[in-house]
mmCIF file with all atom_site columns, C-alpha atoms in Angstrom:
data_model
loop_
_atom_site.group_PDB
_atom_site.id
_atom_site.type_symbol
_atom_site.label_atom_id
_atom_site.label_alt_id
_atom_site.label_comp_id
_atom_site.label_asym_id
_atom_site.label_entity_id
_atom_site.label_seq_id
_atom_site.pdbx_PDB_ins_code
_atom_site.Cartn_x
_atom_site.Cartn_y
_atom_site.Cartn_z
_atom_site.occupancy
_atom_site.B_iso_or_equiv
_atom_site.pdbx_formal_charge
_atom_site.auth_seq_id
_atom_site.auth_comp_id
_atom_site.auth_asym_id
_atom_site.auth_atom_id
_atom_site.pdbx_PDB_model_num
ATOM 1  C CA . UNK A 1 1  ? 137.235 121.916 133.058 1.00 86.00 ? 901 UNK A CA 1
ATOM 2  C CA . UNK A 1 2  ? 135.905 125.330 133.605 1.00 87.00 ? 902 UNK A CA 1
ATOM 3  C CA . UNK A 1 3  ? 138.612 126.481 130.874 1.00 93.00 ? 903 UNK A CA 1
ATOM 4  C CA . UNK A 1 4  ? 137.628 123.752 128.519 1.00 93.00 ? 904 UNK A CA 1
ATOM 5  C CA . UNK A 1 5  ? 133.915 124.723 128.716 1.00 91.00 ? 905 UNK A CA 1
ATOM 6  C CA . UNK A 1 6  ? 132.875 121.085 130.049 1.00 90.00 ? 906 UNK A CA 1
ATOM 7  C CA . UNK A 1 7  ? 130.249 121.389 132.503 1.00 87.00 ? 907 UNK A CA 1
ATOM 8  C CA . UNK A 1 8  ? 130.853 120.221 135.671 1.00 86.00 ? 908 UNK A CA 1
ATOM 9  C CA . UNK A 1 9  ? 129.321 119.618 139.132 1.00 82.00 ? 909 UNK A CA 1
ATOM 10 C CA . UNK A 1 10 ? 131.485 118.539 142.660 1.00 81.00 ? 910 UNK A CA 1
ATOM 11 C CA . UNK A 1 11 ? 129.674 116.225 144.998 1.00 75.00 ? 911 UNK A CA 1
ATOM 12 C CA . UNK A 1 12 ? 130.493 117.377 148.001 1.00 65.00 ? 912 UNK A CA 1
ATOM 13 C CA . UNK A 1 13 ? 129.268 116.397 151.559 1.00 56.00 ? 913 UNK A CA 1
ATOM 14 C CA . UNK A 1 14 ? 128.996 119.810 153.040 1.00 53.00 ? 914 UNK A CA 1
ATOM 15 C CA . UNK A 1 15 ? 126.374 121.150 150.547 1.00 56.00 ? 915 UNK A CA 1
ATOM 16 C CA . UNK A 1 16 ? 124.344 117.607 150.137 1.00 57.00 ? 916 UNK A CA 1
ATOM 17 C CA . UNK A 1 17 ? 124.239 115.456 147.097 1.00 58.00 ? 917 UNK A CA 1
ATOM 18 C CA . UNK A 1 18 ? 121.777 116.835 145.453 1.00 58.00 ? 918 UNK A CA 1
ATOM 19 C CA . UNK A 1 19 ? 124.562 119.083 144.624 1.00 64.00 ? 919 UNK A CA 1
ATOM 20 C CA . UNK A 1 20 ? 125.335 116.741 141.937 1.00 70.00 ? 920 UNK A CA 1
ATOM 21 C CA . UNK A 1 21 ? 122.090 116.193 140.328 1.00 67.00 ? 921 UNK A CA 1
ATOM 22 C CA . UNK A 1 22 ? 121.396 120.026 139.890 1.00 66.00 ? 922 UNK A CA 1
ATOM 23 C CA . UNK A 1 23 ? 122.691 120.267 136.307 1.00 61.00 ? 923 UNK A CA 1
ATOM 24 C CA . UNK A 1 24 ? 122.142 117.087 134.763 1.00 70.00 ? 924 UNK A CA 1
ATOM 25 C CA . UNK A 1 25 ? 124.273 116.948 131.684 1.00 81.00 ? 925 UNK A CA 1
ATOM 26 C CA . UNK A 1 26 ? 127.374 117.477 133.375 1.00 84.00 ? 926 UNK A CA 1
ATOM 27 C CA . UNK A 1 27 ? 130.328 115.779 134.489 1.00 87.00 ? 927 UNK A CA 1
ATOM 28 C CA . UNK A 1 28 ? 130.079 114.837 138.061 1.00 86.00 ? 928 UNK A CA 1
ATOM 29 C CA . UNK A 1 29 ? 133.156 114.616 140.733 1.00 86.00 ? 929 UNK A CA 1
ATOM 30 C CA . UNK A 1 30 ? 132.800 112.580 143.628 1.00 85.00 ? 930 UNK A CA 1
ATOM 31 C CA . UNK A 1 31 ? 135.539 110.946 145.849 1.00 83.00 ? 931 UNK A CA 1
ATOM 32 C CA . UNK A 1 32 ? 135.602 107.029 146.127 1.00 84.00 ? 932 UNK A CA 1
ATOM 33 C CA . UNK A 1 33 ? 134.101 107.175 149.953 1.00 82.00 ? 933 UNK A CA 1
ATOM 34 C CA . UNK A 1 34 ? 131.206 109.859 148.653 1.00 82.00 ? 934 UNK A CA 1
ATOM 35 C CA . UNK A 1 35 ? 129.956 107.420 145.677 1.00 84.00 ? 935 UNK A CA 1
ATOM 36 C CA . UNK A 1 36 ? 128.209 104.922 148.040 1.00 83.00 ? 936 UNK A CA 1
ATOM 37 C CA . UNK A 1 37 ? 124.480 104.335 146.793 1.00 86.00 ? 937 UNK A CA 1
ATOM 38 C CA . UNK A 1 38 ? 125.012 106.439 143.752 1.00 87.00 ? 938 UNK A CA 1
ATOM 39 C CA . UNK A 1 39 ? 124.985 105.319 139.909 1.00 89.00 ? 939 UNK A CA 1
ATOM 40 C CA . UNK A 1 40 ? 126.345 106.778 137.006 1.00 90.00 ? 940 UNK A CA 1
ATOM 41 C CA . UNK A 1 41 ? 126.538 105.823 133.493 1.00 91.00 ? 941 UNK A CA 1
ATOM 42 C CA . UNK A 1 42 ? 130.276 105.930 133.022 1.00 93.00 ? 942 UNK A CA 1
ATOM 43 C CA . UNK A 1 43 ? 132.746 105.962 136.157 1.00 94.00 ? 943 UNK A CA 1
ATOM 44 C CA . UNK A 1 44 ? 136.401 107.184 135.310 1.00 92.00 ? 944 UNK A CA 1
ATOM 45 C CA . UNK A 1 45 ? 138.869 106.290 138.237 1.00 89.00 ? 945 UNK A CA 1
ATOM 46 C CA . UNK A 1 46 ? 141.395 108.538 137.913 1.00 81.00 ? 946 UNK A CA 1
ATOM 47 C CA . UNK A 1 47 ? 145.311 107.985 138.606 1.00 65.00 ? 947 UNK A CA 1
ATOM 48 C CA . UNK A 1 48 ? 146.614 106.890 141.846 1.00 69.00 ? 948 UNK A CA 1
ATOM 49 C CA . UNK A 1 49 ? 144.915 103.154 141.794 1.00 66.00 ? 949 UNK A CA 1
ATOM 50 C CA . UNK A 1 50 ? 148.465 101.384 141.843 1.00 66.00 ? 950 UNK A CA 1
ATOM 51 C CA . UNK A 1 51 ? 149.042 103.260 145.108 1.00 68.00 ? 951 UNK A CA 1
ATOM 52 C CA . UNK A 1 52 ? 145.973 101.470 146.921 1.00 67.00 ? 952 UNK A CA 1
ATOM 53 C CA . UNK A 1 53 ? 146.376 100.604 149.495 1.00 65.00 ? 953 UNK A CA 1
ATOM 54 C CA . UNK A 1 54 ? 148.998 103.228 150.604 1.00 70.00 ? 954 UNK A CA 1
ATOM 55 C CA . UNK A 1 55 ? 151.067 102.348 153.573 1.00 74.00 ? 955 UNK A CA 1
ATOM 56 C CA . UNK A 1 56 ? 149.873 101.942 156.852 1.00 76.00 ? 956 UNK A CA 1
ATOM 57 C CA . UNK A 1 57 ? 146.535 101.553 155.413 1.00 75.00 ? 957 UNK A CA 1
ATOM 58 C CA . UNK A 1 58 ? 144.407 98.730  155.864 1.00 80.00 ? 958 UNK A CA 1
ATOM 59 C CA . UNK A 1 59 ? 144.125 96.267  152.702 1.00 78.00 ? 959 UNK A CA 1
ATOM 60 C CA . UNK A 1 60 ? 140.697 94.961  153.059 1.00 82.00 ? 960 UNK A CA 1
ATOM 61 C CA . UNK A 1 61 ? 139.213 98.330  153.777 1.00 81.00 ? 961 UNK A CA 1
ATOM 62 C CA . UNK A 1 62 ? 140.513 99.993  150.547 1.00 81.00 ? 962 UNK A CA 1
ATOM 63 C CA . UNK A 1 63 ? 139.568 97.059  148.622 1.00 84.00 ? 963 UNK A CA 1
ATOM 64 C CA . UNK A 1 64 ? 135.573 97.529  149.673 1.00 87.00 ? 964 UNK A CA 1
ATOM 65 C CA . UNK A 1 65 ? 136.351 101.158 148.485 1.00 86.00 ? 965 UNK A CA 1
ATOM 66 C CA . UNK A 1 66 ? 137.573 100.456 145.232 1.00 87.00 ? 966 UNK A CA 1
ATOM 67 C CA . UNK A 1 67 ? 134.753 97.845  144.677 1.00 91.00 ? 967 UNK A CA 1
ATOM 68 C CA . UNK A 1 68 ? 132.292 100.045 145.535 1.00 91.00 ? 968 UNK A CA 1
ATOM 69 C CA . UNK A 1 69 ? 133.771 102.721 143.660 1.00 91.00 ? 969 UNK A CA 1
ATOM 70 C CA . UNK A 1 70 ? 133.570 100.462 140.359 1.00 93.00 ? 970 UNK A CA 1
ATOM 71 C CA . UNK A 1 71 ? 130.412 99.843  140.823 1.00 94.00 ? 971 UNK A CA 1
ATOM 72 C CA . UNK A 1 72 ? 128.693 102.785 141.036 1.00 93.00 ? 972 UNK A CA 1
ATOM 73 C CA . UNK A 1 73 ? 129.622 102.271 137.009 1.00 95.00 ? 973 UNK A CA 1
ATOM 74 C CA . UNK A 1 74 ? 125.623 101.052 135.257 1.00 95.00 ? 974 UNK A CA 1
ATOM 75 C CA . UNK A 1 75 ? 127.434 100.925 131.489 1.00 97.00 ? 975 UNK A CA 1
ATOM 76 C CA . UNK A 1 76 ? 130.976 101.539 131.444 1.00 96.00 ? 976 UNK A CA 1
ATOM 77 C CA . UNK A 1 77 ? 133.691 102.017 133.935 1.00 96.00 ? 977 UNK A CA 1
ATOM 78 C CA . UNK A 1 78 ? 137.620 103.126 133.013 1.00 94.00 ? 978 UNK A CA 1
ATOM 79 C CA . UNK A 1 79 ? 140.130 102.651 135.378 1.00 89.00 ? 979 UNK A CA 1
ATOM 80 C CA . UNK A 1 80 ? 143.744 104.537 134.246 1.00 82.00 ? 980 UNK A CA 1
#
């Protein structure tokens, strides 16, 4: 992204999530388990959704993640 010029920010736990609200008009990057009680206006789920859940995983546990993932979406959400 950095190579493209996009602006983006990485939510991650270790530095807090205000993090991700530092530079507004950016693309933010959270995981699926760091989205909880956040909202964006778009939510892109990115590859790997026919692999959930993996093996050895529990099925009803990864199924509250993807919900909550999707909706953390307010206006539009794409799933690939």
């Amino acid at each position: 992204m950095s190579e493209a010029g996009i602006a983006f920010a990485l939510g991650q736990f270790s530095k807090g999530r205000c993090t991700l609200y530092s530079n507004e008009d950016a693309v933010k990057i959270v995981s699926m388990h760091s989205s909880k009680n956040l909202e964006f206006a778009m939510v892109v789920l990115v590859p790997g959704l026919s692999d959930i859940p993996k093996k050895g995983e529990d099925e009803a546990d990864r199924r509250v993640l993807l919900y909550v993932a999707m909706t953390r979406a307010i206006d539009r959400l794409a799933m690939t």
